[in-house]
mmCIF file of C-alpha atoms in Angstrom:
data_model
loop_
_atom_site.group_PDB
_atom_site.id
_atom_site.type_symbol
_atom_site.label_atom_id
_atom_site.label_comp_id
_atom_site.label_asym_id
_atom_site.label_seq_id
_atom_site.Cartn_x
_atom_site.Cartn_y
_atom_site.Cartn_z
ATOM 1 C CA UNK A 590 35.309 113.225 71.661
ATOM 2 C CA UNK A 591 36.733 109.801 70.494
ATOM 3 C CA UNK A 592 35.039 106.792 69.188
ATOM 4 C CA UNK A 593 35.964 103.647 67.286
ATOM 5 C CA UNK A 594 33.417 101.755 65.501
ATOM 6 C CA UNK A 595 34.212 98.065 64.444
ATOM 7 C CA UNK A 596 32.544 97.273 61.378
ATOM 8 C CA UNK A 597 31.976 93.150 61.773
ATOM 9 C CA UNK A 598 30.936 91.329 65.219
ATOM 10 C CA UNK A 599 32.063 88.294 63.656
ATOM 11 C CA UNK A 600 34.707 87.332 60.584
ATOM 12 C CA UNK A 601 35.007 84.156 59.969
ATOM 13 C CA UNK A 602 38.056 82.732 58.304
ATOM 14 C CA UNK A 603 39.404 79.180 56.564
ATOM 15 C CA UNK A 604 43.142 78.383 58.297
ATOM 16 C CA UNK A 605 45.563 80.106 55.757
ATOM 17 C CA UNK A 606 43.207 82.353 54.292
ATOM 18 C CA UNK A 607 43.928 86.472 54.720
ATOM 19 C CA UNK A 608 42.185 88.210 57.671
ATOM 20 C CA UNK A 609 40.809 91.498 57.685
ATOM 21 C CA UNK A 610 39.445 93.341 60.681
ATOM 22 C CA UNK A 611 37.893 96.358 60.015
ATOM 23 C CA UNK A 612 37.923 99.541 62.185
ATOM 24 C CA UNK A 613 36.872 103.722 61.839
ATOM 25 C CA UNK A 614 37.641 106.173 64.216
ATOM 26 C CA UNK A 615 36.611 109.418 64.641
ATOM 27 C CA UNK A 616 38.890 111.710 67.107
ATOM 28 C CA UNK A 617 38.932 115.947 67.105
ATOM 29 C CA UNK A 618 42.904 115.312 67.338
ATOM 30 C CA UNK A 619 45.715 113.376 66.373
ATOM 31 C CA UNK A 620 44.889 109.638 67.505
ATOM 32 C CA UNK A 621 46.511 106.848 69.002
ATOM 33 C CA UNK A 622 45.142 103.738 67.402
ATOM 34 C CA UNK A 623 45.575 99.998 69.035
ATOM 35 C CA UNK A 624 44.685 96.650 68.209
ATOM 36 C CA UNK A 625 44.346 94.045 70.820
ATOM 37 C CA UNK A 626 43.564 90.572 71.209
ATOM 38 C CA UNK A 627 41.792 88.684 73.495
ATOM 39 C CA UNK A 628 41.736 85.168 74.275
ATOM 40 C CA UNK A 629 38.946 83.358 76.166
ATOM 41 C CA UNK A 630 38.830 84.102 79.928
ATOM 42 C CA UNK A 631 41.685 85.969 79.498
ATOM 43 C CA UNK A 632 43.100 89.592 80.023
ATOM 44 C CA UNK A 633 44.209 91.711 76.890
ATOM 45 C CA UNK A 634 47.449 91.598 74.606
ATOM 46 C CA UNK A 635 48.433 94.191 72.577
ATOM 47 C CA UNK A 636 49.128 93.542 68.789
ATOM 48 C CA UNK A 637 50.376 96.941 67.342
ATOM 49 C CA UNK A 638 50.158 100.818 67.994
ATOM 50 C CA UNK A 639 50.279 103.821 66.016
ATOM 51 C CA UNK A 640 51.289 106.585 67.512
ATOM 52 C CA UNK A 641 51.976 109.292 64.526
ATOM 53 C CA UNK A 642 54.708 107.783 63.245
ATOM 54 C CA UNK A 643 54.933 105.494 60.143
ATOM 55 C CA UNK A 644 51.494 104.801 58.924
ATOM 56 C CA UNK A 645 51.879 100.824 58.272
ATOM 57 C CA UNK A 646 52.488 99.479 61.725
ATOM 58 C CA UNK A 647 53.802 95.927 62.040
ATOM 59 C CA UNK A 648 52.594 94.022 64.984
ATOM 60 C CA UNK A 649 53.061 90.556 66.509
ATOM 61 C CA UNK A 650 52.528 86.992 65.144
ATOM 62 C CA UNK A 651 52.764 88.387 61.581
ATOM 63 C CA UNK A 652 49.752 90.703 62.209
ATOM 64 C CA UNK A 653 49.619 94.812 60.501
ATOM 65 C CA UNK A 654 47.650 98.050 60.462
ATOM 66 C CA UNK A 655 47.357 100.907 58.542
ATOM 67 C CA UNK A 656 46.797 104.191 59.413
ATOM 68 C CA UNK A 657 44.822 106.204 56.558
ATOM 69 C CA UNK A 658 43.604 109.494 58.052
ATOM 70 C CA UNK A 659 41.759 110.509 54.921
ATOM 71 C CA UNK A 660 39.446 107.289 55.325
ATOM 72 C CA UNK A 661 39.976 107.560 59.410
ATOM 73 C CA UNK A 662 40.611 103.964 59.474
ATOM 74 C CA UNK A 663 42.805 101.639 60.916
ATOM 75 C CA UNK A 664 42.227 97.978 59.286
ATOM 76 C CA UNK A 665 43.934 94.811 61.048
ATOM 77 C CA UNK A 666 45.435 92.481 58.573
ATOM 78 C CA UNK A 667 47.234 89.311 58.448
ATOM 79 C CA UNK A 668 48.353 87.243 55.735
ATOM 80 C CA UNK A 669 47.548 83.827 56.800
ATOM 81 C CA UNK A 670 45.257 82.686 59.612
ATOM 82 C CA UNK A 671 46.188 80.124 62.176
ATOM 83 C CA UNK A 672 43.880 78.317 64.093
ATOM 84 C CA UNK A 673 45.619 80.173 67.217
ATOM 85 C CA UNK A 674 44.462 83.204 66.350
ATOM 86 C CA UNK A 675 40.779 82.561 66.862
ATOM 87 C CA UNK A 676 40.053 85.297 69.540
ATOM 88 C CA UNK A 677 37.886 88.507 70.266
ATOM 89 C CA UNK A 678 40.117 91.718 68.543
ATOM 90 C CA UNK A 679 39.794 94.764 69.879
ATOM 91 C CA UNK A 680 40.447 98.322 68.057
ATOM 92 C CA UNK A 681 41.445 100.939 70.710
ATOM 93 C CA UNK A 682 41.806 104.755 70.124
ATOM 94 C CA UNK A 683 43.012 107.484 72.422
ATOM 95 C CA UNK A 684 44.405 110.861 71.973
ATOM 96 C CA UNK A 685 47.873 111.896 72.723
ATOM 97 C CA UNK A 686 47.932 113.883 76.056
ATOM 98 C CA UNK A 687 44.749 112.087 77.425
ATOM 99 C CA UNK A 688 44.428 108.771 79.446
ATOM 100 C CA UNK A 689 41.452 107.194 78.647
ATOM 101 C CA UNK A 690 41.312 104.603 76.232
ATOM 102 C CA UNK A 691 37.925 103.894 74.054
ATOM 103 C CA UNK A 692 37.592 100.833 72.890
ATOM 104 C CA UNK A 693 35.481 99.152 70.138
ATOM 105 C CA UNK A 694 32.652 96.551 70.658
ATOM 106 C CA UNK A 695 35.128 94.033 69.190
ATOM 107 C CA UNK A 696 35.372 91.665 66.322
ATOM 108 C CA UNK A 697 35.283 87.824 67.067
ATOM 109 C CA UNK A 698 37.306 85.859 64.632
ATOM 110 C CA UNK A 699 36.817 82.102 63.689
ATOM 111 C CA UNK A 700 39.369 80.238 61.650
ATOM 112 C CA UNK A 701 37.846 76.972 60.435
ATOM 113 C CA UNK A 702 40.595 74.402 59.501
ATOM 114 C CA UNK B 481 58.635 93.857 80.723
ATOM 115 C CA UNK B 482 55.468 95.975 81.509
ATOM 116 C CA UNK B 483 54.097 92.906 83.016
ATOM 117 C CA UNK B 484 50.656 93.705 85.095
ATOM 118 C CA UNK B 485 49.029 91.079 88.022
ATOM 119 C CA UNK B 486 45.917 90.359 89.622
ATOM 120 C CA UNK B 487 44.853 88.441 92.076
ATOM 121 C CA UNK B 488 42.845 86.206 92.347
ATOM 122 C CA UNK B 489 41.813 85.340 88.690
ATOM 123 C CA UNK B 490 38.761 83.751 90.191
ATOM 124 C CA UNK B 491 36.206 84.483 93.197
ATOM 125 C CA UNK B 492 33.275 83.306 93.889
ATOM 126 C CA UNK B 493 31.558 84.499 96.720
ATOM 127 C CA UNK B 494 28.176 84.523 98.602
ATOM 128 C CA UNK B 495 25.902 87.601 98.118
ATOM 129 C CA UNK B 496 26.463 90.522 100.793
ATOM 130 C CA UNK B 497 29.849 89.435 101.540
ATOM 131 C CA UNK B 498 32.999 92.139 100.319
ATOM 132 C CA UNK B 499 35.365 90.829 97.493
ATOM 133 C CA UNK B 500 38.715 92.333 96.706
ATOM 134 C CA UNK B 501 41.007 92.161 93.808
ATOM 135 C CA UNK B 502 44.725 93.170 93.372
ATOM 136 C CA UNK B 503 46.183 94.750 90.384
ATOM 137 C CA UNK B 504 50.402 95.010 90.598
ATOM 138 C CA UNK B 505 52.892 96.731 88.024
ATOM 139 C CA UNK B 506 55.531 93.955 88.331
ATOM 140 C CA UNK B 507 58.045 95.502 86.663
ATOM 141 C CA UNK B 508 57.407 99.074 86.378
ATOM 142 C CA UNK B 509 56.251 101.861 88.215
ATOM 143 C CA UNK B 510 52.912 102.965 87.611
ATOM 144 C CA UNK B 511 51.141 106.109 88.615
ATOM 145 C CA UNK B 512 48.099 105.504 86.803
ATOM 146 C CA UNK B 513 45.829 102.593 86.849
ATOM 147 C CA UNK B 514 42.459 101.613 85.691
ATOM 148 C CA UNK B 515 39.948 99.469 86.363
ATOM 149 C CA UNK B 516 37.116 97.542 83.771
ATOM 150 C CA UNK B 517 34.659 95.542 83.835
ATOM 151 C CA UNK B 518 33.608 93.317 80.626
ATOM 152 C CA UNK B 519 30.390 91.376 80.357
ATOM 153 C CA UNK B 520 30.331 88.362 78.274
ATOM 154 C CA UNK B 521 30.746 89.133 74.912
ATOM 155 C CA UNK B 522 30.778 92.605 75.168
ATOM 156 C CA UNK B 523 33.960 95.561 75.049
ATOM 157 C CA UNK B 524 35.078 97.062 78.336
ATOM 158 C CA UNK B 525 33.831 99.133 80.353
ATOM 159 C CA UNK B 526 35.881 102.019 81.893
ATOM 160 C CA UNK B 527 35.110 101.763 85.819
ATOM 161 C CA UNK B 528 37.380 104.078 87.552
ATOM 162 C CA UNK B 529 41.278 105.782 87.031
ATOM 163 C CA UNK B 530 42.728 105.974 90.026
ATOM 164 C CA UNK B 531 45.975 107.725 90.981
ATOM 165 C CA UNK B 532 48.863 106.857 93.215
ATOM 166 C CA UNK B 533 48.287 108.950 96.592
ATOM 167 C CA UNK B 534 44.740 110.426 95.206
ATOM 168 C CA UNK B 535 41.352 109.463 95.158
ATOM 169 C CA UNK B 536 39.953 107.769 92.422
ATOM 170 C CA UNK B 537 37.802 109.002 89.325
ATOM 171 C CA UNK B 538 34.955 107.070 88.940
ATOM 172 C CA UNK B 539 33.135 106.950 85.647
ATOM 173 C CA UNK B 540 29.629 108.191 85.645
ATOM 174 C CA UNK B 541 27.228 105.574 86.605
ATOM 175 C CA UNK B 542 29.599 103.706 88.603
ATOM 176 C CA UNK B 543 29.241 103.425 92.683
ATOM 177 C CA UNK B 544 32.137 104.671 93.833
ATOM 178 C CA UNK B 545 30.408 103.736 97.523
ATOM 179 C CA UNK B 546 30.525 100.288 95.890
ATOM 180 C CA UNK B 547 33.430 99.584 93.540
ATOM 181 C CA UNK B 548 35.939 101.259 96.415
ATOM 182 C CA UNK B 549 39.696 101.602 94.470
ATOM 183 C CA UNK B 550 42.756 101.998 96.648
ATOM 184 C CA UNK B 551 45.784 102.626 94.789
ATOM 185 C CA UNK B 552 48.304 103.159 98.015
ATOM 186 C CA UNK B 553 51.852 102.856 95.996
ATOM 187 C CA UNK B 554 53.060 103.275 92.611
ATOM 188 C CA UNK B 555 52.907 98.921 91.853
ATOM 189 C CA UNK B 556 49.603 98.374 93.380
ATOM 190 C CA UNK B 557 45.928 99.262 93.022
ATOM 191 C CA UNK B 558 43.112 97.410 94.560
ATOM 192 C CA UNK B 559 39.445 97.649 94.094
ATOM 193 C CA UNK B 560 36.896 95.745 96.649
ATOM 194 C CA UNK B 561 33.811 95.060 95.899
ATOM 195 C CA UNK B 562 31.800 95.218 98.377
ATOM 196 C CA UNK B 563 28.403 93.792 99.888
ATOM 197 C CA UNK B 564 28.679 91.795 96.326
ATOM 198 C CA UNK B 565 25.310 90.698 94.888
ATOM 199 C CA UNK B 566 25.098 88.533 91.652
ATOM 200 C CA UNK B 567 24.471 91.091 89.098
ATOM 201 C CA UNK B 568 28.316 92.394 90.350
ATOM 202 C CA UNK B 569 29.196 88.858 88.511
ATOM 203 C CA UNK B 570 31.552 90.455 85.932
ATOM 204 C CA UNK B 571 35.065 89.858 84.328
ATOM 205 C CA UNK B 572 36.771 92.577 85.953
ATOM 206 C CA UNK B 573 40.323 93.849 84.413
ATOM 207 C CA UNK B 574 43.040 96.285 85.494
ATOM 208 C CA UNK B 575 45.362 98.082 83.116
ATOM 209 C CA UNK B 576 48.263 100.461 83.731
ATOM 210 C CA UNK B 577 50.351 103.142 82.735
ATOM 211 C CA UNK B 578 54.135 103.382 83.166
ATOM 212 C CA UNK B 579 55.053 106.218 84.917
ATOM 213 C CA UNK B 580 58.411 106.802 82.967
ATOM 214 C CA UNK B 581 56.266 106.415 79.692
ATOM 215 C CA UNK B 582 55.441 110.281 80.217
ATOM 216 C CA UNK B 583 52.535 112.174 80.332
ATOM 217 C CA UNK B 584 51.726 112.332 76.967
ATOM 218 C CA UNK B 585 52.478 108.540 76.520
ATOM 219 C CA UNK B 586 49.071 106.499 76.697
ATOM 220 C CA UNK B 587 49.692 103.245 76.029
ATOM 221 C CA UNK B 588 48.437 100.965 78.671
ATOM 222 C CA UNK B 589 49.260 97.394 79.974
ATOM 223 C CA UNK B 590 46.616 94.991 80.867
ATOM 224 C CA UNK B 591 45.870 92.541 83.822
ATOM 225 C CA UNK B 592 45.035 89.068 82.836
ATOM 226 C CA UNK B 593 41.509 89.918 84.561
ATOM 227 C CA UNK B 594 39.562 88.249 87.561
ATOM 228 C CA UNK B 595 36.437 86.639 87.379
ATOM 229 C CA UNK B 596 34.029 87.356 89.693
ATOM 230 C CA UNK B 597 31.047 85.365 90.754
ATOM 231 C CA UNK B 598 28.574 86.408 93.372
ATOM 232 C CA UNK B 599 25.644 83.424 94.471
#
């Protein structure tokens, strides 16, 4: 079976400070690992995927993961918060071959100006 | 691309009365598509997969008597709620899979949700 846990309900952030989401999975096979975001009221977006190919996955609006299956984690990162990015982040594992996606309770981020 | 509809984003509706939301693939074929439901502040819920041409698999705990999913051609799925009563007051979302994506492929794309609220 697959789970994800998300380690914080809440991070809270200053505007240009570095973000770190935090997220474990635990899968019997080779994962697929998202990350998306969600705005208030409003549907989802993905951000990045792994998929078992390079480990550090690049994502969009300067946001990055990395895959380390030794610590079966999958940490969201960004350099530099903007106020934009406030938003409910979702981590998102599945397994290659099956359909069902598990998500995570979800991490709430605040950026403070 | 992969662009994914519903309609409408917003229903209210009194109690006992039916409710039904649309979920298109606007630019893509898709056999597969899902339905969720998200309470505030919480993750999503799985609901249902349903298949083009197939009845759908509900989740367990779901009312499949209630939450009825019709997914008739490869762009559209719908799922009616019906004889609505306030605790169905949800966020409900649709995602889908592209068909040409492959079997093994499991990305899914996401509806911008509908927001359901029963008086």
């Amino acid at each position: 079976a697959q789970s994800v846990t998300q380690l914080d309900s809440h991070v809270s952030v200053s505007e240009g400070t570095p973000v770190l989401l935090r997220c474990n999975y635990s899968s019997s096979y080779s994962p697929s690992l998202f990350w998306y975001v969600q705005h208030p009221n409003k549907g989802l977006q993905l951000l990045l995927k792994y998929t078992s190919a390079a480990t550090l996955v690049k994502g969009i609006n300067g946001f990055e993961a990395e895959f380390k299956k030794s610590e079966t984690s999958f940490h969201l990162t960004k350099p530099s918060a903007h106020m934009s990015d406030a938003a409910e982040y979702f981590c998102v594992v599945s397994v290659w071959g099956f359909q069902k996606l598990v998500f995570g309770t979800g991490t709430r981020l605040l950026v403070s100006p | 691309g992969a662009v994914v509809s519903q309609h409408p984003s917003r229903v209210i509706c009194k109690s006992g009365t039916s409710v039904k939301i649309e979920c298109r693939s606007l630019d893509f074929q898709a056999t597969t598509m899902f339905w969720y439901r998200q309470f505030p502040k919480q993750s999503l819920m799985l609901m249902a997969t349903s298949n083009e041409g197939s009845k759908a698999t509900y989740e367990q705990g779901v009312e499949k008597d209630k939450f009825l999913i019709n997914h008739a051609s490869l762009t559209l799925s719908t799922l009616t709620v019906t004889s609505a009563h306030p605790e169905d007051s949800s966020f409900y979302i649709c995602s889908a899979r592209d068909r040409q994506a492959g079997e093994f492929y499991n990305e899914q794309f996401f509806g911008p949700g509908t927001r359901l609220t029963v008086l």
